[in-house]
mmCIF file of C-alpha atoms in Angstrom:
data_model
loop_
_atom_site.group_PDB
_atom_site.id
_atom_site.type_symbol
_atom_site.label_atom_id
_atom_site.label_comp_id
_atom_site.label_asym_id
_atom_site.label_seq_id
_atom_site.Cartn_x
_atom_site.Cartn_y
_atom_site.Cartn_z
ATOM 1 C CA MET A 188 51.941 -10.231 36.626
ATOM 2 C CA LEU A 189 48.521 -11.713 36.045
ATOM 3 C CA LYS A 190 46.067 -8.912 35.802
ATOM 4 C CA GLN A 191 43.011 -10.255 33.562
ATOM 5 C CA ARG A 192 40.349 -12.386 34.771
ATOM 6 C CA PRO A 193 40.736 -15.747 33.033
ATOM 7 C CA GLN A 194 38.438 -16.575 30.643
ATOM 8 C CA PRO A 195 36.098 -19.829 31.471
ATOM 9 C CA GLU A 196 38.257 -22.839 29.860
ATOM 10 C CA PRO A 197 36.756 -26.144 28.723
ATOM 11 C CA VAL A 198 38.328 -27.364 32.027
ATOM 12 C CA ASP A 199 35.964 -25.315 34.287
ATOM 13 C CA ARG A 200 32.746 -27.195 32.360
ATOM 14 C CA VAL A 201 34.640 -30.581 33.037
ATOM 15 C CA PHE A 202 35.106 -30.038 36.600
ATOM 16 C CA ARG A 203 32.018 -28.624 37.062
ATOM 17 C CA ALA A 204 30.246 -31.176 35.365
ATOM 18 C CA LEU A 205 31.879 -33.775 37.384
ATOM 19 C CA ALA A 206 31.195 -32.323 40.729
ATOM 20 C CA ASP A 207 27.706 -33.688 40.888
ATOM 21 C CA PRO A 208 27.767 -37.154 42.088
ATOM 22 C CA ASN A 209 24.718 -38.224 39.932
ATOM 23 C CA ARG A 210 26.536 -37.047 36.869
ATOM 24 C CA ARG A 211 29.719 -38.914 37.846
ATOM 25 C CA ILE A 212 27.391 -41.692 38.016
ATOM 26 C CA LEU A 213 26.178 -41.729 34.103
ATOM 27 C CA VAL A 214 29.891 -40.847 32.884
ATOM 28 C CA GLU A 215 30.884 -44.265 35.155
ATOM 29 C CA ARG A 216 27.846 -45.794 33.395
ATOM 30 C CA LEU A 217 29.074 -44.638 30.163
ATOM 31 C CA SER A 218 32.324 -45.597 30.601
ATOM 32 C CA HIS A 219 31.764 -49.155 30.051
ATOM 33 C CA GLY A 220 29.778 -48.718 26.809
ATOM 34 C CA PRO A 221 27.429 -46.641 25.059
ATOM 35 C CA ALA A 222 23.363 -46.359 26.725
ATOM 36 C CA SER A 223 20.194 -44.628 25.461
ATOM 37 C CA VAL A 224 19.013 -41.867 27.753
ATOM 38 C CA SER A 225 16.172 -44.370 29.090
ATOM 39 C CA GLU A 226 18.943 -47.335 29.898
ATOM 40 C CA LEU A 227 20.703 -44.450 31.820
ATOM 41 C CA ALA A 228 17.721 -43.391 33.633
ATOM 42 C CA GLN A 229 16.126 -46.454 34.674
ATOM 43 C CA PRO A 230 18.657 -47.329 37.965
ATOM 44 C CA LEU A 231 18.611 -43.601 38.659
ATOM 45 C CA PRO A 232 16.242 -41.873 41.658
ATOM 46 C CA MET A 233 15.152 -39.299 39.395
ATOM 47 C CA SER A 234 12.804 -38.153 36.722
ATOM 48 C CA LEU A 235 13.851 -38.597 33.276
ATOM 49 C CA PRO A 236 13.694 -34.780 32.504
ATOM 50 C CA ALA A 237 16.548 -34.443 35.447
ATOM 51 C CA VAL A 238 18.640 -37.262 33.794
ATOM 52 C CA VAL A 239 18.391 -35.234 30.276
ATOM 53 C CA GLN A 240 19.427 -31.970 32.168
ATOM 54 C CA HIS A 241 22.438 -33.931 33.562
ATOM 55 C CA LEU A 242 23.255 -35.373 30.338
ATOM 56 C CA GLN A 243 23.065 -31.703 28.573
ATOM 57 C CA VAL A 244 25.673 -30.459 31.541
ATOM 58 C CA LEU A 245 27.799 -33.453 30.186
ATOM 59 C CA GLN A 246 27.356 -32.574 26.387
ATOM 60 C CA ALA A 247 28.248 -29.133 26.995
ATOM 61 C CA SER A 248 31.419 -30.309 28.957
ATOM 62 C CA GLY A 249 32.489 -32.360 26.304
ATOM 63 C CA LEU A 250 32.762 -35.742 28.361
ATOM 64 C CA VAL A 251 29.414 -36.877 26.668
ATOM 65 C CA ARG A 252 28.427 -37.010 23.133
ATOM 66 C CA SER A 253 24.796 -38.352 21.696
ATOM 67 C CA GLU A 254 23.055 -39.487 18.527
ATOM 68 C CA LYS A 255 19.535 -39.811 18.033
ATOM 69 C CA VAL A 256 18.225 -42.592 15.451
ATOM 70 C CA GLY A 257 14.590 -42.829 15.062
ATOM 71 C CA ARG A 258 13.310 -42.306 18.429
ATOM 72 C CA VAL A 259 16.265 -43.395 20.580
ATOM 73 C CA ARG A 260 19.251 -41.044 21.717
ATOM 74 C CA THR A 261 22.224 -43.048 22.576
ATOM 75 C CA CYS A 262 24.701 -41.655 24.357
ATOM 76 C CA ARG A 263 28.588 -42.215 24.375
ATOM 77 C CA ILE A 264 31.321 -41.201 26.517
ATOM 78 C CA GLU A 265 34.376 -39.083 24.812
ATOM 79 C CA PRO A 266 37.269 -39.617 26.931
ATOM 80 C CA ALA A 267 39.452 -37.102 25.124
ATOM 81 C CA ALA A 268 37.334 -34.514 27.259
ATOM 82 C CA LEU A 269 39.119 -35.364 30.195
ATOM 83 C CA ARG A 270 42.472 -35.110 29.289
ATOM 84 C CA PRO A 271 42.737 -31.000 30.226
ATOM 85 C CA VAL A 272 41.820 -32.053 33.603
ATOM 86 C CA GLU A 273 44.342 -34.915 33.628
ATOM 87 C CA ARG A 274 47.017 -32.813 32.601
ATOM 88 C CA TRP A 275 45.854 -30.171 34.837
ATOM 89 C CA ILE A 276 46.093 -32.680 38.093
ATOM 90 C CA ALA A 277 49.364 -34.259 36.765
ATOM 91 C CA ALA A 278 51.030 -31.045 36.540
ATOM 92 C CA ARG A 279 50.091 -30.237 40.393
ATOM 93 C CA ARG A 280 51.381 -33.329 41.483
ATOM 94 C CA SER A 281 54.553 -32.772 39.684
ATOM 95 C CA ALA A 282 55.086 -29.285 41.118
ATOM 96 C CA TRP A 283 54.568 -30.802 44.559
ATOM 97 C CA GLU A 284 57.157 -33.761 43.863
ATOM 98 C CA ARG A 285 59.705 -31.117 42.644
ATOM 99 C CA ARG A 286 58.759 -28.831 45.663
ATOM 100 C CA LEU A 287 59.495 -32.223 47.718
ATOM 101 C CA ASP A 288 62.826 -33.178 46.164
ATOM 102 C CA ARG A 289 64.188 -29.593 46.393
ATOM 103 C CA LEU A 290 63.266 -29.729 50.105
ATOM 104 C CA GLY A 291 64.865 -33.180 50.399
ATOM 105 C CA ASN A 292 67.834 -31.898 48.847
ATOM 106 C CA TYR A 293 68.248 -28.743 50.944
ATOM 107 C CA LEU A 294 67.651 -30.597 54.136
ATOM 108 C CA THR A 295 70.293 -32.998 52.887
ATOM 109 C CA GLU A 296 72.866 -30.258 52.289
ATOM 110 C CA SER A 297 71.803 -28.606 55.371
ATOM 111 C CA SER A 298 73.207 -31.907 57.348
ATOM 112 C CA GLU A 299 76.591 -32.052 55.723
ATOM 113 C CA GLU A 300 79.272 -29.740 56.383
ATOM 114 C CA PRO A 301 79.158 -26.926 54.795
ATOM 115 C CA LYS A 302 81.514 -27.155 51.275
ATOM 116 C CA GLU A 303 83.085 -24.659 49.233
ATOM 117 C CA GLY A 304 81.564 -23.841 45.678
ATOM 118 C CA LYS A 305 82.930 -26.749 43.061
ATOM 119 C CA PRO A 306 83.282 -25.695 39.645
ATOM 120 C CA MET B 260 19.971 -51.455 41.726
ATOM 121 C CA LEU B 261 20.908 -47.992 42.800
ATOM 122 C CA LYS B 262 17.590 -46.135 44.229
ATOM 123 C CA GLN B 263 19.162 -44.265 46.771
ATOM 124 C CA ARG B 264 20.418 -40.591 45.881
ATOM 125 C CA PRO B 265 23.861 -40.558 46.918
ATOM 126 C CA GLN B 266 25.436 -38.669 49.319
ATOM 127 C CA PRO B 267 27.511 -35.447 48.632
ATOM 128 C CA GLU B 268 31.163 -36.903 48.882
ATOM 129 C CA PRO B 269 34.503 -35.126 49.361
ATOM 130 C CA VAL B 270 35.095 -35.717 45.705
ATOM 131 C CA ASP B 271 32.408 -33.193 44.896
ATOM 132 C CA ARG B 272 33.828 -30.664 46.881
ATOM 133 C CA VAL B 273 37.071 -31.070 45.443
ATOM 134 C CA PHE B 274 35.801 -31.148 41.770
ATOM 135 C CA ARG B 275 33.521 -28.183 42.487
ATOM 136 C CA ALA B 276 36.537 -26.219 44.377
ATOM 137 C CA LEU B 277 38.325 -26.694 41.136
ATOM 138 C CA ALA B 278 35.862 -25.628 38.235
ATOM 139 C CA ASP B 279 36.679 -21.837 38.875
ATOM 140 C CA PRO B 280 39.793 -20.881 37.099
ATOM 141 C CA ASN B 281 40.940 -18.100 40.288
ATOM 142 C CA ARG B 282 40.737 -21.190 42.730
ATOM 143 C CA ARG B 283 42.942 -23.152 40.119
ATOM 144 C CA ILE B 284 45.381 -20.393 40.277
ATOM 145 C CA LEU B 285 45.598 -20.538 43.989
ATOM 146 C CA VAL B 286 46.074 -24.014 43.815
ATOM 147 C CA GLU B 287 48.627 -23.491 41.112
ATOM 148 C CA ARG B 288 50.400 -20.901 43.112
ATOM 149 C CA LEU B 289 50.580 -22.814 46.571
ATOM 150 C CA SER B 290 51.599 -26.096 44.761
ATOM 151 C CA HIS B 291 55.155 -24.156 44.515
ATOM 152 C CA GLY B 292 55.144 -23.461 48.344
ATOM 153 C CA PRO B 293 53.077 -21.900 50.773
ATOM 154 C CA ALA B 294 52.193 -18.316 50.586
ATOM 155 C CA SER B 295 50.096 -15.687 52.662
ATOM 156 C CA VAL B 296 46.619 -14.575 51.780
ATOM 157 C CA SER B 297 48.114 -11.023 50.886
ATOM 158 C CA GLU B 298 51.088 -12.780 48.677
ATOM 159 C CA LEU B 299 48.117 -14.946 47.008
ATOM 160 C CA ALA B 300 45.596 -11.852 46.684
ATOM 161 C CA GLN B 301 48.336 -9.103 45.240
ATOM 162 C CA PRO B 302 48.368 -10.953 41.326
ATOM 163 C CA LEU B 303 44.985 -11.491 40.842
ATOM 164 C CA PRO B 304 42.560 -9.166 40.007
ATOM 165 C CA MET B 305 40.135 -9.242 42.878
ATOM 166 C CA SER B 306 39.612 -8.084 46.162
ATOM 167 C CA LEU B 307 40.917 -9.480 49.158
ATOM 168 C CA PRO B 308 37.652 -10.608 50.733
ATOM 169 C CA ALA B 309 36.661 -12.406 47.068
ATOM 170 C CA VAL B 310 40.274 -14.237 47.702
ATOM 171 C CA VAL B 311 39.639 -14.867 50.973
ATOM 172 C CA GLN B 312 36.118 -16.228 49.793
ATOM 173 C CA HIS B 313 37.727 -18.699 47.265
ATOM 174 C CA LEU B 314 40.568 -19.949 49.806
ATOM 175 C CA GLN B 315 37.457 -20.701 51.983
ATOM 176 C CA VAL B 316 36.089 -23.198 49.449
ATOM 177 C CA LEU B 317 39.314 -24.838 49.077
ATOM 178 C CA GLN B 318 39.974 -25.099 52.701
ATOM 179 C CA ALA B 319 36.532 -26.909 53.060
ATOM 180 C CA SER B 320 36.985 -29.135 49.785
ATOM 181 C CA GLY B 321 40.519 -30.023 52.216
ATOM 182 C CA LEU B 322 42.844 -28.963 49.189
ATOM 183 C CA VAL B 323 44.409 -26.024 50.883
ATOM 184 C CA ARG B 324 44.679 -25.597 54.788
ATOM 185 C CA SER B 325 45.933 -22.342 56.773
ATOM 186 C CA GLU B 326 47.289 -21.333 59.981
ATOM 187 C CA LYS B 327 47.685 -17.766 61.220
ATOM 188 C CA VAL B 328 50.878 -16.787 63.212
ATOM 189 C CA GLY B 329 50.403 -13.381 64.680
ATOM 190 C CA ARG B 330 48.686 -11.290 61.767
ATOM 191 C CA VAL B 331 49.528 -13.245 58.901
ATOM 192 C CA ARG B 332 47.469 -16.348 57.591
ATOM 193 C CA THR B 333 49.902 -18.897 55.808
ATOM 194 C CA CYS B 334 48.130 -21.221 53.220
ATOM 195 C CA ARG B 335 49.635 -24.381 51.834
ATOM 196 C CA ILE B 336 48.303 -27.150 49.670
ATOM 197 C CA GLU B 337 46.864 -30.565 50.901
ATOM 198 C CA PRO B 338 48.031 -32.657 47.725
ATOM 199 C CA ALA B 339 46.450 -35.594 49.498
ATOM 200 C CA ALA B 340 42.791 -34.398 49.073
ATOM 201 C CA LEU B 341 43.438 -34.726 45.158
ATOM 202 C CA ARG B 342 43.788 -38.128 45.498
ATOM 203 C CA PRO B 343 40.164 -39.013 45.697
ATOM 204 C CA VAL B 344 39.853 -37.392 41.983
ATOM 205 C CA GLU B 345 42.892 -38.857 40.614
ATOM 206 C CA ARG B 346 41.472 -42.030 41.639
ATOM 207 C CA TRP B 347 38.291 -41.712 39.873
ATOM 208 C CA ILE B 348 39.322 -40.375 37.040
ATOM 209 C CA ALA B 349 42.119 -43.486 36.876
ATOM 210 C CA ALA B 350 39.260 -45.764 37.489
ATOM 211 C CA ARG B 351 37.257 -44.552 34.143
ATOM 212 C CA ARG B 352 40.658 -44.329 32.158
ATOM 213 C CA SER B 353 41.243 -47.992 33.224
ATOM 214 C CA ALA B 354 37.239 -48.782 32.051
ATOM 215 C CA TRP B 355 37.679 -47.028 28.821
ATOM 216 C CA GLU B 356 40.845 -48.998 28.091
ATOM 217 C CA ARG B 357 39.760 -52.391 29.018
ATOM 218 C CA ARG B 358 36.629 -51.685 26.883
ATOM 219 C CA LEU B 359 38.775 -51.036 23.578
ATOM 220 C CA ASP B 360 40.730 -54.141 24.572
ATOM 221 C CA ARG B 361 37.654 -56.071 24.400
ATOM 222 C CA LEU B 362 36.780 -54.092 21.488
ATOM 223 C CA GLY B 363 40.081 -55.264 19.683
ATOM 224 C CA ASN B 364 39.530 -58.830 20.772
ATOM 225 C CA TYR B 365 36.297 -59.006 19.443
ATOM 226 C CA LEU B 366 37.420 -57.418 16.210
ATOM 227 C CA THR B 367 40.224 -60.001 15.948
ATOM 228 C CA GLU B 368 38.570 -62.736 16.673
ATOM 229 C CA SER B 369 35.761 -61.637 14.263
ATOM 230 C CA SER B 370 38.343 -61.316 11.358
ATOM 231 C CA GLU B 371 39.996 -64.971 12.203
ATOM 232 C CA GLU B 372 38.369 -68.357 11.089
ATOM 233 C CA PRO B 373 35.427 -69.318 13.203
ATOM 234 C CA LYS B 374 37.077 -71.750 15.573
ATOM 235 C CA GLU B 375 35.492 -74.879 17.646
ATOM 236 C CA GLY B 376 35.343 -74.093 21.821
ATOM 237 C CA LYS B 377 39.284 -74.827 22.955
ATOM 238 C CA PRO B 378 38.933 -76.550 26.302
#
């Protein structure tokens, strides 16, 4: 079957980007609207360079994009970047539910009288 | 506002666990039903100890639990562990949609005649 090491995918970078609570706070803030780097940094208990580094990870994942106008860099969220992660999770959820359905059917059938094969 | 460094949360561990393509393959496999460690390792292009290490990360995240009977350790998925991640993503999606609605309302209102304040 699968004998090759899978290539890193965008979904890896999105999961990794979201594994840090401070990066999730940045995404939460940007979900409500665009913000400058200093607006994003202001409430966070870390240095501006640390915030910039987190923003770089978010940009590399595709979740955030930024634009510099004059001296102000404005960041905004890219909701589409979350889609592969949403799809992956939804596929797992649906596999689990199908499995539970099959298990339910099996238990129902086993508790009924054995039947001859119907056409 | 927020001045304390947020504590690591279960959701961090789940996001981090899922950031590795091999760990996602293990979760995908287990979504279809329980499997022994050697069944899980067989199709993967890595050593058994590497698989065990990935399984340990998945167990620490709560996504997988395992039970040893005799010499066989059987792993199964814990779908509930994905809930915090699903909730976090759904909350972002809903914040984005509310923002788009507000933007839509604003654009509709701006394109209509200016109205006096209604009661």
